[in-house]
Structures are given as structure tokens and as C-alpha cells.
Amino acid sequence: MVSYKAPVEDTLFCLDDVLQLSRYSNLPRFGEASMDVVEAILTEAARFCENALQPLNRTGDRSGCVRHQDGRVTTPAGFKEAYESYCAGGWQGLSVASAYGGQNLPQVVGAAVNEFCFGANMAFTMYPGLTQSAVAALLVHGSEEQKRLYATRMVTGEWTGTMNLTEPHCGTDLGLLTTRATPRPDGAFALTGQKIFISAGEHDLAPNIIHLVLARIEGAPAGTKGLSLFLVPKVLVEPDGSLGARNAVSCGAIETKMGIHGNATCVMNYDGATGWLIGEANRGLQAMFVMMNEARIGVAIQGLGLSEVAYQNAAAYAKERLQGRALSGRTDAGKPADPILAHPDVRRMLLEVRAFNEGARALLLWGALQADLAAASEDPKARQTAEDLLGLLTPVLKGVLTDTGFNNCVTAQQVFGGHGYVAEWGVEQFVRDARIAMIYEGANGIQALDLVGRKLPKDAGRAFTLFTREVSAYLKQKADQDAMAPYLAPLKEGLDRLQQATMWFMANAMTKPDNAGAGATSYMHLLGLVGMGYMWARMAEAALARKARGASAGMDAKLTVGRIFMERLMPETATHLARITAGAETMMAMPAEAF
């Protein structure tokens, strides 16, 4: 049977010892987030996730959602009650300003809680997760009336929200979008069109769903320059916030999917549905990117959450499963065989997954901290630095954590052997659920192109320069600490390769853009490895400091896992560099008819 224990201790170690949240207590929201408060929040979140969400994960996968003849959708048994408890606990608005009904805590705390939720039950957590993204867009681009009437109720979870972008003929290339918005005399719009792959598009968890829909106003320019964003409620809302008539939007079908069966992925039909413009006309992409960037961080958390729960179950299995004798001699003569954990190759699989998980967690929390600093710092230069770093990290977090998170679920399945392939043990669900995270909210190839084509050259490479200067300064500052040598030397090698790859792009991709396209995914993973390596060096430093204070519980394991990352994962930076510098000539040489 599947089990899950939220990684509270490791998260607290990252927040307190590595990121040192207490340094920011003078900033808005951080003043209420003392470490004892954060520990209490994470402990309670872990209890909720382990006891309320995780038991519903497998049953939700088996039963899925049901669409009825009238277009209603019911979620799996227990989801509605769990959602009510989720809202009652205030989890939906954890990192939203109190002015809108939230708990006013930093986003880095919300990111930590979201990992627990996704690790316990990804399909369930997508319902409130999409709402968080929609709220973020409304709070930035919505009118005061839209914030008062809609956002406040979404923050408490009374209503939920969605993102409606994709159409049958239009995914990444939003310029092909055809959903139209016709102006009405009262200032509203009538929206007509069809959207697909809409997560949480219809369900029974809340009485109203607020759809944020990308559409083209009649007569608007072609392409992406003519797109606008609209607020379209499932049920029309009266001025006092009460619910009125049903709007002309409906669920036409639920997609039959590989995984996340407990989440309703809907085809949404808009038949002259009433909607209201969010922000300015023909500037919908600006508002949409607030949603998308929020969602991309959320999807990165999904990759980590599933990698963590898969690791936990594989490690537990490896301790109990008896097969063969250890190569160095039997470990327990009283048993007919040794646990498979005694075999080096099983340890290789488990330790590489764990090394990734702990490095990715630290990098993700560091990225979430940048979001907080970009919003709250009183120093304009510090705000700009944080915003730059977050922009650089967002495609890396989404792409690397979901690519590798999926691979880690497959690795965990391998530890189970044949038992991992059958549903009884539950690990095959992690593989199926994790696969979608590499695709939605911008497929990972698009994340890599965004990184190389937009984020890297933006502002003359300012964000990349900030990142490499910070890592270089850290390496120089710690160079004389002998105990740090096993972590610093591999990090320096990785950083050197990252800089070589960047210089190669500068010399070879301007005149031949295919060179950038061919190396983009490798570059994304190269940057991700260096980012996690930087976090591992800081974690090793914090672990050594704990040991020096006499608080050594778990720190020897932390240092060992950190060396696994440096010895076995960081060397992959050399492979990525080789792939990047190979260029695109061979890749583009074969004619289409030869495929």
C-alpha cells in the first residue's frame, strides 16, 4: 500500500538553515512568519495531507470523475469533503494578502505547503491550484470590482477558478486562437468558442467556477496582438455577490487520460457566454503570463511532489524486499536472502532520486523566495535582482523538475521490479500522473526555448550574469574551507561548463538560430544542475554548521546525499555541454521524407 510522509524536517532545514527566513522579518508578510509559526503551519499541513488527501489518491484514480447528461461533473468520493476541510483550514489563501481574505504569509511558505499537497494527491490539489493561478492574474490585472466580487471568494475557496487558453487547433501558438468576444451595449461581452484540456473546468466542489478565458474581440488585430482576457463565471453573479442565472458555458466532455483521473479535464463550450474584460483590450497575453508563470511554478512543485512520494515508497520497499545476497557477503544470515537495499545498484537508484529531490526542493524554495523579495523588498535594486532571478529560474524549475521528476517515478517503479508495473502497489500511478507535468502549462521544449530565446538574452543577459556572479562569489568565499571541497569543486566545474555553453550560444546561435533550438533542452538541464548544485553547497555548509553546534541529527545523511549529487549528477553537465556544442547541423541534415 502507498504511504506518504510530508518532508517537514527537510523543508524546515531549507527555510531556516539554508535560506534563513528570519533575515527578512522586517519585510511585509515575513513579520508574521517566524520559524515557530512556519513549523506549526507545516506540521498541520502535513497532518492534513497525510490523513485527508493521501488516502483519496488511489480511490480517486480508480473511480475518476463522471460527466452526467446535463453536463454536470461529479468528483470522486471524498473529494468534496476534503475540499471543504481544505478551505476551512485557510490553505487556499495562505500566501494572499489579508485585504482579499488571505493569510498574508510569504509565497515561499505557500510553495512548501503545495509540495505536501501535490505529493499526497496531485489530482485533488489541481482544483485549488488552478484557482491560485487565476487569483494571481485577477489581483494584478483585474478591476477593483472584479477583485471584490470574485477574487475574494476565490481566495477563501468559496468559488474556484480555471485558465482557458488551449483550443483544438491551437496550443502553443496562441495566435491561431479563434474564440471570439462580441461587445454588448452594457459593457460586457458575449464569448463564443471551444476550449480543450481545461483542468477543473467543471466539478461539484464549489457552487461557482470563475473561468479566465483568452479570446479575440471582433475586429481585433490578427495573431497574439489581438488577444484579450475575460472573466466568465459558470453562474452569473449579482452585485451583492449572490448567485443568479446559469451562464452559457458548459462542459461538453471529460478527456479520457493516462493519469490524474481524479481531476476533471474538460472540453468547455462557450455559446454566447457573458464575460467581462480583464485589464486592457488586446493585452490579454500580459495578464495571461501572470497566470502561466504562477502555474508553471505550481507544475514544477508537482514534479517534485511526485518524485518525493515515489522515492519514499521505493525506499520503504527496498528495506523489506528480500532478493539475493549482498555482493560483499550476506547481511543477515538468519534470513533466506538480503533486502535489496544491500545491492549497490538499488542504492544508486534511490540515492540519485533523493539527491535530486533535496536539491530541487531547495532550488524551488529559493525561487519562491525571489518572488517574495520581488514583491516586498524596500530596496529597488534588490527587487530587480529578485525579479530577474525568478524570471530566469521559472522555465528551469518547470522543465527540469518535471522532466526529472517523471524519470524518478520510473526509477522508483524499477526498484519495485514487476510489482511496480501492477496497480496493487500504487507506484505505477505516480508514473502516469507525473507524465502530464512535462506537457501542460507549456511543454518542456517550449520552456527550454523560452529560457534560451527570451530569458537568457533579456536585458543584455542581466539575469544570467546575476546568477553566475552569485555562485562565483560563493565559491570564492568558501574556497578555504576544506570540509566544503567535495561540494565546491564539482560545482565550479558545472559553473564553468554553463558559462562555456552560454558563450557558445552567443557565438553560434545568433546567425544560426537552429543551434539554439537544438541545444535548448540540454542548456535548461545544465542550468538546473548548476542551480541545484549551488543549493547543495549551501545545504552542506548549513549541515556542517549544525554539526559544529552539536545538532547533528540527520546531518551525516544530508552530507552523504549531497556528495551523491556532486559525484553522480553534477558530471551530467559535461554531457549537456557536449550536446550543446555539437550544434544543429547533423540534427537538421536529414530530409523530412526520411523520417
XYZ file of C-alpha atoms in Angstrom:
595
model
C 0.000 0.000 0.000
C 1.167 3.520 -0.801
C 2.198 5.759 2.073
C 3.282 9.386 2.262
C 5.006 11.439 4.925
C 5.355 15.138 4.167
C 9.059 16.175 4.315
C 8.569 18.682 7.118
C 12.042 18.414 8.629
C 13.870 18.828 5.342
C 11.674 21.769 4.361
C 12.322 23.482 7.703
C 16.047 22.880 7.236
C 15.871 24.639 3.852
C 13.804 27.543 5.142
C 15.675 28.103 8.401
C 19.276 26.925 7.976
C 19.790 27.483 4.253
C 17.530 30.375 3.215
C 17.454 31.900 6.728
C 13.967 33.369 6.511
C 14.453 35.215 9.775
C 16.718 37.668 7.905
C 13.645 39.049 6.164
C 11.481 39.620 9.246
C 11.454 43.372 8.547
C 9.618 42.872 5.240
C 5.837 42.707 4.772
C 4.392 39.208 5.337
C 7.671 37.902 6.775
C 6.971 39.514 10.126
C 4.156 37.023 10.692
C 6.301 34.085 9.532
C 8.621 33.390 12.441
C 10.106 29.922 12.288
C 7.942 28.624 15.122
C 4.852 29.799 13.225
C 6.148 28.274 9.978
C 6.882 24.998 11.746
C 3.354 24.906 13.168
C 1.882 25.594 9.725
C 3.951 22.911 8.003
C 3.190 20.388 10.734
C -0.545 20.983 10.424
C -0.349 20.921 6.612
C 1.475 17.593 6.797
C -1.213 16.158 9.057
C -3.963 17.252 6.666
C -2.170 15.944 3.592
C -1.246 12.603 5.128
C -4.636 11.924 6.737
C -7.162 13.630 4.444
C -5.629 13.805 0.960
C -3.325 10.816 0.569
C -5.996 8.156 1.320
C -8.096 9.585 -1.552
C -5.310 9.428 -4.117
C -5.720 5.825 -5.219
C -9.505 5.719 -4.920
C -9.764 8.928 -6.934
C -7.528 7.425 -9.611
C -9.700 4.322 -9.842
C -13.098 5.986 -9.967
C -12.242 9.215 -11.750
C -14.734 11.993 -12.487
C -18.158 11.432 -14.026
C -19.905 13.722 -16.525
C -23.684 13.488 -16.422
C -26.155 14.008 -19.259
C -26.898 17.573 -18.199
C -23.195 18.496 -18.286
C -22.642 18.309 -14.522
C -19.444 16.676 -13.315
C -19.033 14.857 -10.022
C -15.618 14.311 -8.486
C -14.506 11.055 -6.798
C -15.992 10.099 -3.447
C -14.431 12.029 -0.588
C -13.082 14.901 -2.701
C -15.877 17.305 -1.798
C -15.495 16.715 1.939
C -11.708 17.038 1.668
C -12.105 20.289 -0.261
C -14.373 21.690 2.429
C -11.740 20.833 5.041
C -9.032 22.365 2.856
C -10.946 25.643 2.649
C -11.874 25.615 6.341
C -8.172 25.335 7.165
C -7.410 28.500 5.193
C -4.965 26.706 2.905
C -6.278 28.260 -0.303
C -5.353 31.807 0.660
C -2.187 31.043 2.598
C 0.017 33.426 0.588
C -2.603 36.010 -0.389
C -2.905 39.437 1.226
C -5.336 39.672 4.112
C -7.120 42.507 2.286
C -8.507 39.848 -0.051
C -9.233 37.242 2.600
C -5.848 35.515 2.656
C -3.445 34.578 5.444
C -0.809 37.126 4.344
C 2.125 34.690 4.564
C 5.115 34.637 2.202
C 4.853 32.720 -1.056
C 7.789 30.553 -0.041
C 5.641 29.113 2.767
C 2.778 28.520 0.345
C 5.136 26.715 -2.041
C 6.234 24.383 0.745
C 2.647 23.532 1.638
C 1.795 22.978 -2.018
C 4.539 20.372 -2.286
C 2.946 18.421 0.556
C -0.473 18.635 -1.112
C 0.751 17.551 -4.548
C 2.816 14.741 -3.046
C -0.246 13.459 -1.220
C -2.796 13.824 -4.024
C -1.944 15.594 -7.264
C -5.367 15.277 -8.908
C -7.157 16.817 -5.917
C -4.666 19.638 -5.465
C -5.082 20.759 -9.056
C -8.543 22.134 -8.201
C -7.313 24.741 -5.708
C -4.000 25.034 -7.573
C -5.629 26.390 -10.729
C -7.645 28.774 -8.582
C -4.433 30.192 -7.123
C -3.162 30.973 -10.630
C -6.427 32.662 -11.612
C -6.396 34.732 -8.413
C -2.849 35.885 -9.141
C -3.926 37.239 -12.540
C -7.000 38.969 -11.115
C -5.068 40.660 -8.323
C -2.589 42.106 -10.825
C -4.818 42.946 -13.781
C -8.407 42.860 -12.527
C -10.508 45.891 -11.674
C -11.287 46.710 -8.066
C -14.817 45.445 -8.649
C -13.517 42.134 -10.039
C -11.222 41.733 -7.056
C -14.016 42.499 -4.595
C -16.698 40.411 -6.255
C -14.701 37.424 -7.495
C -11.139 37.253 -6.197
C -12.078 37.443 -2.524
C -14.402 34.461 -2.873
C -11.778 32.502 -4.796
C -9.181 33.223 -2.122
C -11.357 31.618 0.552
C -12.190 28.704 -1.749
C -15.898 29.534 -1.825
C -15.522 29.598 -5.616
C -12.821 28.056 -7.791
C -11.079 29.267 -10.944
C -9.627 27.997 -14.198
C -7.434 29.028 -17.123
C -8.985 28.641 -20.598
C -6.317 29.026 -23.276
C -6.000 25.922 -25.451
C -8.251 25.180 -28.441
C -8.404 22.045 -30.633
C -6.212 23.655 -33.318
C -4.227 25.935 -31.029
C -1.904 25.039 -28.167
C 1.480 26.741 -28.001
C 0.720 29.025 -30.962
C -1.938 31.193 -29.349
C -2.027 33.483 -32.346
C -4.229 30.858 -34.050
C -6.917 31.223 -31.378
C -10.463 31.701 -32.722
C -12.733 32.089 -29.672
C -14.438 35.420 -30.250
C -15.790 38.060 -27.918
C -18.633 40.263 -29.150
C -19.156 43.593 -27.321
C -22.567 44.168 -25.749
C -24.234 47.502 -25.038
C -23.923 47.017 -21.265
C -20.132 46.816 -21.416
C -19.961 43.012 -21.131
C -19.025 40.632 -23.948
C -20.598 37.513 -25.441
C -17.970 34.761 -25.803
C -18.335 32.001 -28.369
C -15.889 29.173 -28.995
C -14.487 25.949 -27.635
C -11.601 25.329 -25.250
C -9.974 21.967 -24.542
C -7.753 20.431 -21.850
C -9.297 22.676 -19.185
C -8.275 21.290 -15.808
C -11.040 21.581 -13.190
C -13.320 23.059 -15.846
C -16.455 21.584 -14.255
C -16.959 19.883 -10.881
C -19.103 19.714 -7.762
C -16.621 21.088 -5.215
C -17.908 24.665 -5.309
C -21.133 26.329 -6.500
C -19.350 28.635 -8.939
C -16.303 28.393 -11.192
C -14.664 31.560 -12.497
C -13.173 30.898 -15.925
C -10.429 33.175 -17.198
C -10.747 32.908 -20.969
C -8.426 34.096 -23.719
C -10.409 35.322 -26.731
C -10.334 37.788 -29.607
C -12.633 40.810 -29.678
C -14.317 41.135 -33.054
C -12.219 43.359 -35.271
C -9.073 42.941 -33.160
C -5.674 42.514 -34.878
C -4.667 39.049 -36.033
C -2.161 36.985 -34.084
C -1.271 37.360 -30.437
C -1.527 41.163 -30.556
C -5.301 40.891 -30.788
C -5.918 38.672 -27.760
C -7.816 39.762 -24.663
C -8.536 38.064 -21.345
C -12.072 37.713 -19.996
C -13.703 36.705 -16.735
C -16.556 34.271 -17.440
C -18.382 32.806 -14.419
C -20.137 29.453 -14.591
C -23.019 31.088 -12.721
C -23.698 34.783 -13.160
C -23.113 36.873 -10.054
C -25.376 39.603 -8.712
C -23.884 42.913 -7.488
C -24.170 41.738 -3.870
C -22.221 38.551 -4.627
C -25.204 36.207 -4.648
C -25.583 33.699 -7.466
C -28.001 34.314 -10.309
C -28.727 32.502 -13.577
C -26.530 29.857 -15.163
C -24.185 31.298 -17.784
C -23.939 29.910 -21.347
C -20.805 27.884 -20.655
C -20.845 24.099 -20.313
C -18.678 21.006 -20.152
C -19.067 19.115 -23.422
C -16.865 16.171 -22.425
C -14.230 14.924 -19.995
C -10.972 13.822 -21.591
C -10.000 10.156 -21.100
C -6.445 10.491 -19.848
C -3.364 8.483 -18.944
C -3.373 9.809 -15.373
C -4.722 12.439 -12.939
C -8.096 10.700 -13.233
C -9.427 12.460 -10.154
C -9.223 15.825 -11.886
C -11.834 16.761 -14.482
C -10.015 17.751 -17.680
C -12.823 19.261 -19.725
C -13.864 20.369 -23.160
C -15.565 23.714 -22.477
C -18.181 25.158 -24.831
C -18.918 28.878 -24.815
C -22.199 29.652 -26.541
C -22.512 33.415 -26.239
C -21.469 33.262 -22.584
C -21.397 36.548 -20.702
C -17.909 37.717 -19.793
C -16.069 40.848 -18.682
C -12.744 42.170 -19.908
C -9.780 41.807 -17.542
C -7.314 44.647 -17.982
C -6.952 46.298 -21.371
C -8.322 45.096 -24.685
C -5.778 43.335 -26.929
C -3.370 42.956 -23.999
C -4.557 39.593 -22.791
C -1.142 37.966 -23.069
C 0.250 40.220 -20.336
C -2.470 39.087 -17.952
C -2.217 35.501 -19.160
C 1.503 35.337 -18.402
C 0.817 36.163 -14.758
C -1.370 33.052 -14.670
C 1.072 30.983 -16.687
C 4.131 31.864 -14.604
C 2.224 31.119 -11.408
C 1.017 27.841 -12.906
C 4.487 26.882 -14.138
C 5.891 27.141 -10.627
C 2.912 25.073 -9.473
C 3.661 22.404 -12.062
C 7.308 22.351 -11.008
C 6.068 21.605 -7.500
C 4.017 18.728 -8.924
C 7.165 17.186 -10.404
C 8.944 17.419 -7.065
C 5.966 16.194 -5.038
C 5.546 13.055 -7.119
C 9.284 12.391 -7.167
C 9.303 12.593 -3.361
C 6.364 10.257 -2.764
C 7.746 7.794 -5.326
C 11.123 7.822 -3.561
C 9.573 7.272 -0.148
C 7.677 4.199 -1.272
C 10.593 2.749 -3.212
C 12.937 3.207 -0.245
C 10.450 1.507 2.099
C 10.072 -1.378 -0.345
C 13.853 -1.760 -0.741
C 14.261 -2.162 3.007
C 11.746 -5.011 3.152
C 12.026 -6.887 -0.141
C 14.345 -9.914 0.173
C 16.142 -10.966 -3.012
C 19.635 -12.453 -3.403
C 22.693 -11.916 -1.271
C 24.762 -8.757 -0.982
C 27.841 -8.779 -3.240
C 30.097 -8.218 -0.243
C 28.528 -11.063 1.735
C 25.205 -11.757 3.398
C 23.901 -9.057 5.718
C 21.517 -11.268 7.680
C 22.336 -14.954 7.921
C 19.046 -15.629 9.659
C 17.032 -14.754 6.554
C 16.846 -16.626 3.249
C 18.004 -13.524 1.350
C 19.098 -9.939 1.952
C 16.971 -6.834 1.476
C 17.501 -5.390 -1.990
C 18.779 -2.209 -0.323
C 22.030 -4.122 0.153
C 22.648 -4.084 -3.601
C 24.690 -1.113 -4.885
C 22.549 -0.636 -7.985
C 19.375 -0.304 -5.899
C 21.149 2.197 -3.683
C 22.271 4.041 -6.825
C 18.693 4.462 -7.947
C 17.396 5.544 -4.565
C 20.237 7.909 -3.688
C 20.220 9.643 -7.065
C 16.483 10.273 -6.737
C 16.876 11.527 -3.170
C 19.813 13.771 -4.135
C 17.675 15.329 -6.838
C 14.651 15.744 -4.566
C 16.511 17.564 -1.822
C 18.401 19.784 -4.266
C 15.245 20.543 -6.222
C 13.333 21.388 -3.040
C 15.962 23.909 -2.017
C 16.085 25.451 -5.503
C 12.311 25.676 -5.678
C 12.085 27.375 -2.285
C 14.892 29.755 -3.256
C 12.911 30.629 -6.382
C 9.735 31.188 -4.356
C 11.732 33.436 -2.028
C 12.716 35.551 -5.044
C 9.010 36.052 -5.781
C 8.531 37.337 -2.233
C 11.544 39.654 -2.425
C 10.481 40.995 -5.820
C 7.155 41.983 -4.276
C 8.179 43.063 -0.792
C 11.743 44.340 -0.683
C 12.107 48.046 0.084
C 15.321 48.233 -1.970
C 14.598 48.809 -5.700
C 17.859 47.101 -6.696
C 17.039 44.044 -4.558
C 13.560 43.887 -6.079
C 15.004 43.988 -9.576
C 17.564 41.305 -8.761
C 14.896 39.014 -7.333
C 12.620 39.591 -10.321
C 15.463 38.824 -12.722
C 16.420 35.619 -10.914
C 12.807 34.446 -10.747
C 12.354 35.063 -14.474
C 15.476 33.037 -15.236
C 14.533 30.220 -12.865
C 10.860 29.799 -13.822
C 11.341 27.810 -17.074
C 14.197 25.862 -15.450
C 12.096 24.859 -12.464
C 9.144 23.842 -14.625
C 11.205 21.932 -17.188
C 13.856 20.274 -15.035
C 11.693 19.346 -12.052
C 9.023 17.752 -14.252
C 11.391 16.011 -16.685
C 13.477 14.547 -13.901
C 10.504 14.094 -11.579
C 8.894 11.800 -14.145
C 12.150 9.912 -14.684
C 12.456 9.476 -10.920
C 8.967 7.981 -10.741
C 10.043 5.481 -13.404
C 13.192 4.766 -11.390
C 11.090 4.145 -8.276
C 8.941 1.791 -10.333
C 12.129 -0.051 -11.345
C 13.044 -0.575 -7.687
C 9.748 -2.443 -7.273
C 10.512 -4.692 -10.235
C 7.414 -6.487 -11.520
C 5.387 -5.261 -8.548
C 5.910 -1.727 -9.800
C 4.086 -2.496 -13.028
C 0.863 -3.664 -11.415
C -1.689 -1.361 -9.825
C -1.719 -3.142 -6.463
C 1.409 -1.370 -5.210
C 0.386 2.080 -6.425
C 3.716 3.229 -7.835
C 2.525 2.948 -11.440
C 0.025 5.719 -10.694
C 2.893 8.078 -9.882
C 4.354 7.395 -13.331
C 1.033 8.053 -15.061
C 0.277 11.177 -13.040
C 3.769 12.659 -13.412
C 3.761 12.388 -17.204
C 1.359 15.275 -17.775
C 3.533 17.762 -15.880
C 6.076 17.662 -18.718
C 3.372 18.689 -21.192
C 0.895 21.178 -19.782
C 1.434 24.843 -18.934
C 3.884 24.941 -21.831
C 5.561 21.710 -22.940
C 9.119 21.438 -21.669
C 10.655 22.036 -25.080
C 8.884 25.400 -25.025
C 10.289 26.081 -21.557
C 13.781 25.453 -22.904
C 13.207 27.755 -25.890
C 11.801 30.430 -23.583
C 14.930 30.173 -21.442
C 17.407 30.337 -24.320
C 15.496 32.645 -26.636
C 13.989 35.121 -24.146
C 15.191 34.845 -20.590
C 18.906 34.379 -21.322
C 19.394 37.405 -23.637
C 16.881 39.658 -21.857
C 18.360 42.961 -20.662
C 21.735 42.054 -22.188
C 21.923 38.868 -20.122
C 21.483 40.640 -16.804
C 19.708 37.766 -15.017
C 22.279 35.182 -16.095
C 25.093 37.485 -15.012
C 23.468 37.963 -11.600
C 23.136 34.197 -11.136
C 26.689 33.332 -12.175
C 28.151 36.176 -10.111
C 26.322 34.944 -7.026
C 27.564 31.377 -7.472
C 31.098 32.543 -8.284
C 31.170 34.795 -5.227
C 30.023 31.904 -3.057
C 32.740 29.627 -4.429
C 35.391 32.269 -3.760
C 34.088 32.997 -0.265
C 34.148 29.326 0.819
C 37.294 28.265 -1.051
C 39.467 27.929 2.071
C 37.061 25.599 3.895
C 38.480 22.097 3.455
C 35.277 20.362 4.550
C 33.443 22.046 1.669
C 35.868 20.863 -1.022
C 33.771 17.816 -2.110
C 30.897 20.187 -2.864
C 32.705 23.233 -4.233
C 34.982 21.590 -6.804
C 32.171 19.845 -8.738
C 30.033 22.996 -8.515
C 32.856 25.057 -10.022
C 33.217 22.565 -12.868
C 29.489 22.731 -13.534
C 29.506 26.538 -13.467
C 32.452 26.634 -15.888
C 30.544 24.379 -18.288
C 27.444 26.533 -18.005
C 29.467 29.617 -18.900
C 31.103 27.788 -21.814
C 27.684 26.766 -23.124
C 26.432 30.333 -22.846
C 29.432 31.700 -24.732
C 28.951 29.044 -27.423
C 25.360 30.162 -27.918
C 26.494 33.776 -28.181
C 28.989 32.851 -30.880
C 26.917 30.317 -32.806
C 23.193 30.906 -32.309
C 22.725 34.486 -33.486
C 23.320 33.695 -37.153
C 22.031 30.093 -36.931
C 19.001 30.000 -34.595
C 18.678 26.235 -35.048
C 21.817 25.891 -32.917
C 19.907 27.432 -30.016
C 16.890 25.209 -30.658
C 18.986 22.058 -30.829
C 20.756 22.778 -27.550
C 17.962 24.448 -25.596
C 16.793 21.419 -23.585
C 20.358 20.462 -22.663
C 21.026 24.056 -21.627
C 17.921 24.089 -19.430
C 19.071 20.931 -17.648
C 22.648 22.215 -17.406
C 21.444 25.382 -15.692
C 19.155 23.318 -13.472
C 22.034 21.106 -12.328
C 24.206 24.103 -11.506
C 21.317 25.724 -9.636
C 20.731 22.584 -7.586
C 24.483 22.205 -7.100
C 24.608 25.719 -5.665
C 21.803 24.817 -3.295
C 23.587 21.607 -2.312
C 26.750 23.534 -1.468
C 24.714 25.841 0.763
C 22.973 22.842 2.334
C 26.319 21.184 3.016
C 27.569 24.371 4.661
C 24.437 24.523 6.819
C 24.760 20.834 7.744
C 28.391 21.300 8.793
C 27.359 24.311 10.879
C 24.691 22.251 12.609
C 27.219 19.544 13.406
C 29.587 22.161 14.822
C 26.787 23.309 17.154
C 26.220 19.730 18.296
C 22.879 19.406 16.475
C 23.977 16.599 14.187
C 20.767 14.539 13.830
C 20.346 13.700 10.161
C 23.287 15.843 9.070
C 25.626 12.973 8.197
C 22.966 11.624 5.839
C 22.492 15.118 4.391
C 26.204 15.446 3.674
C 26.343 11.985 2.113
C 23.393 12.647 -0.157
C 24.994 15.940 -1.152
C 28.135 14.101 -2.222
C 25.995 11.712 -4.251
C 24.629 14.729 -6.129
C 28.090 16.105 -6.769
C 29.645 12.763 -7.721
C 26.847 11.270 -9.815
C 24.510 14.025 -11.026
C 26.746 17.068 -11.477
C 29.006 15.264 -14.009
C 25.997 15.235 -16.362
C 26.840 18.897 -17.024
C 29.692 17.659 -19.256
C 27.271 15.634 -21.374
C 24.918 18.594 -21.729
C 27.792 20.840 -22.794
C 28.865 18.311 -25.428
C 25.345 18.125 -26.819
C 25.037 21.907 -26.955
C 28.329 22.441 -28.753
C 27.518 19.691 -31.279
C 25.148 22.221 -32.817
C 22.235 21.604 -35.140
C 23.923 20.698 -38.440
C 23.550 16.928 -38.160
C 20.153 17.213 -36.498
C 18.744 19.307 -39.358
C 20.515 17.456 -42.189
C 18.036 14.630 -42.746
C 15.186 15.490 -45.125
C 11.632 15.248 -43.827
C 10.745 12.320 -46.084
C 13.487 10.228 -44.444
C 11.742 10.279 -41.073
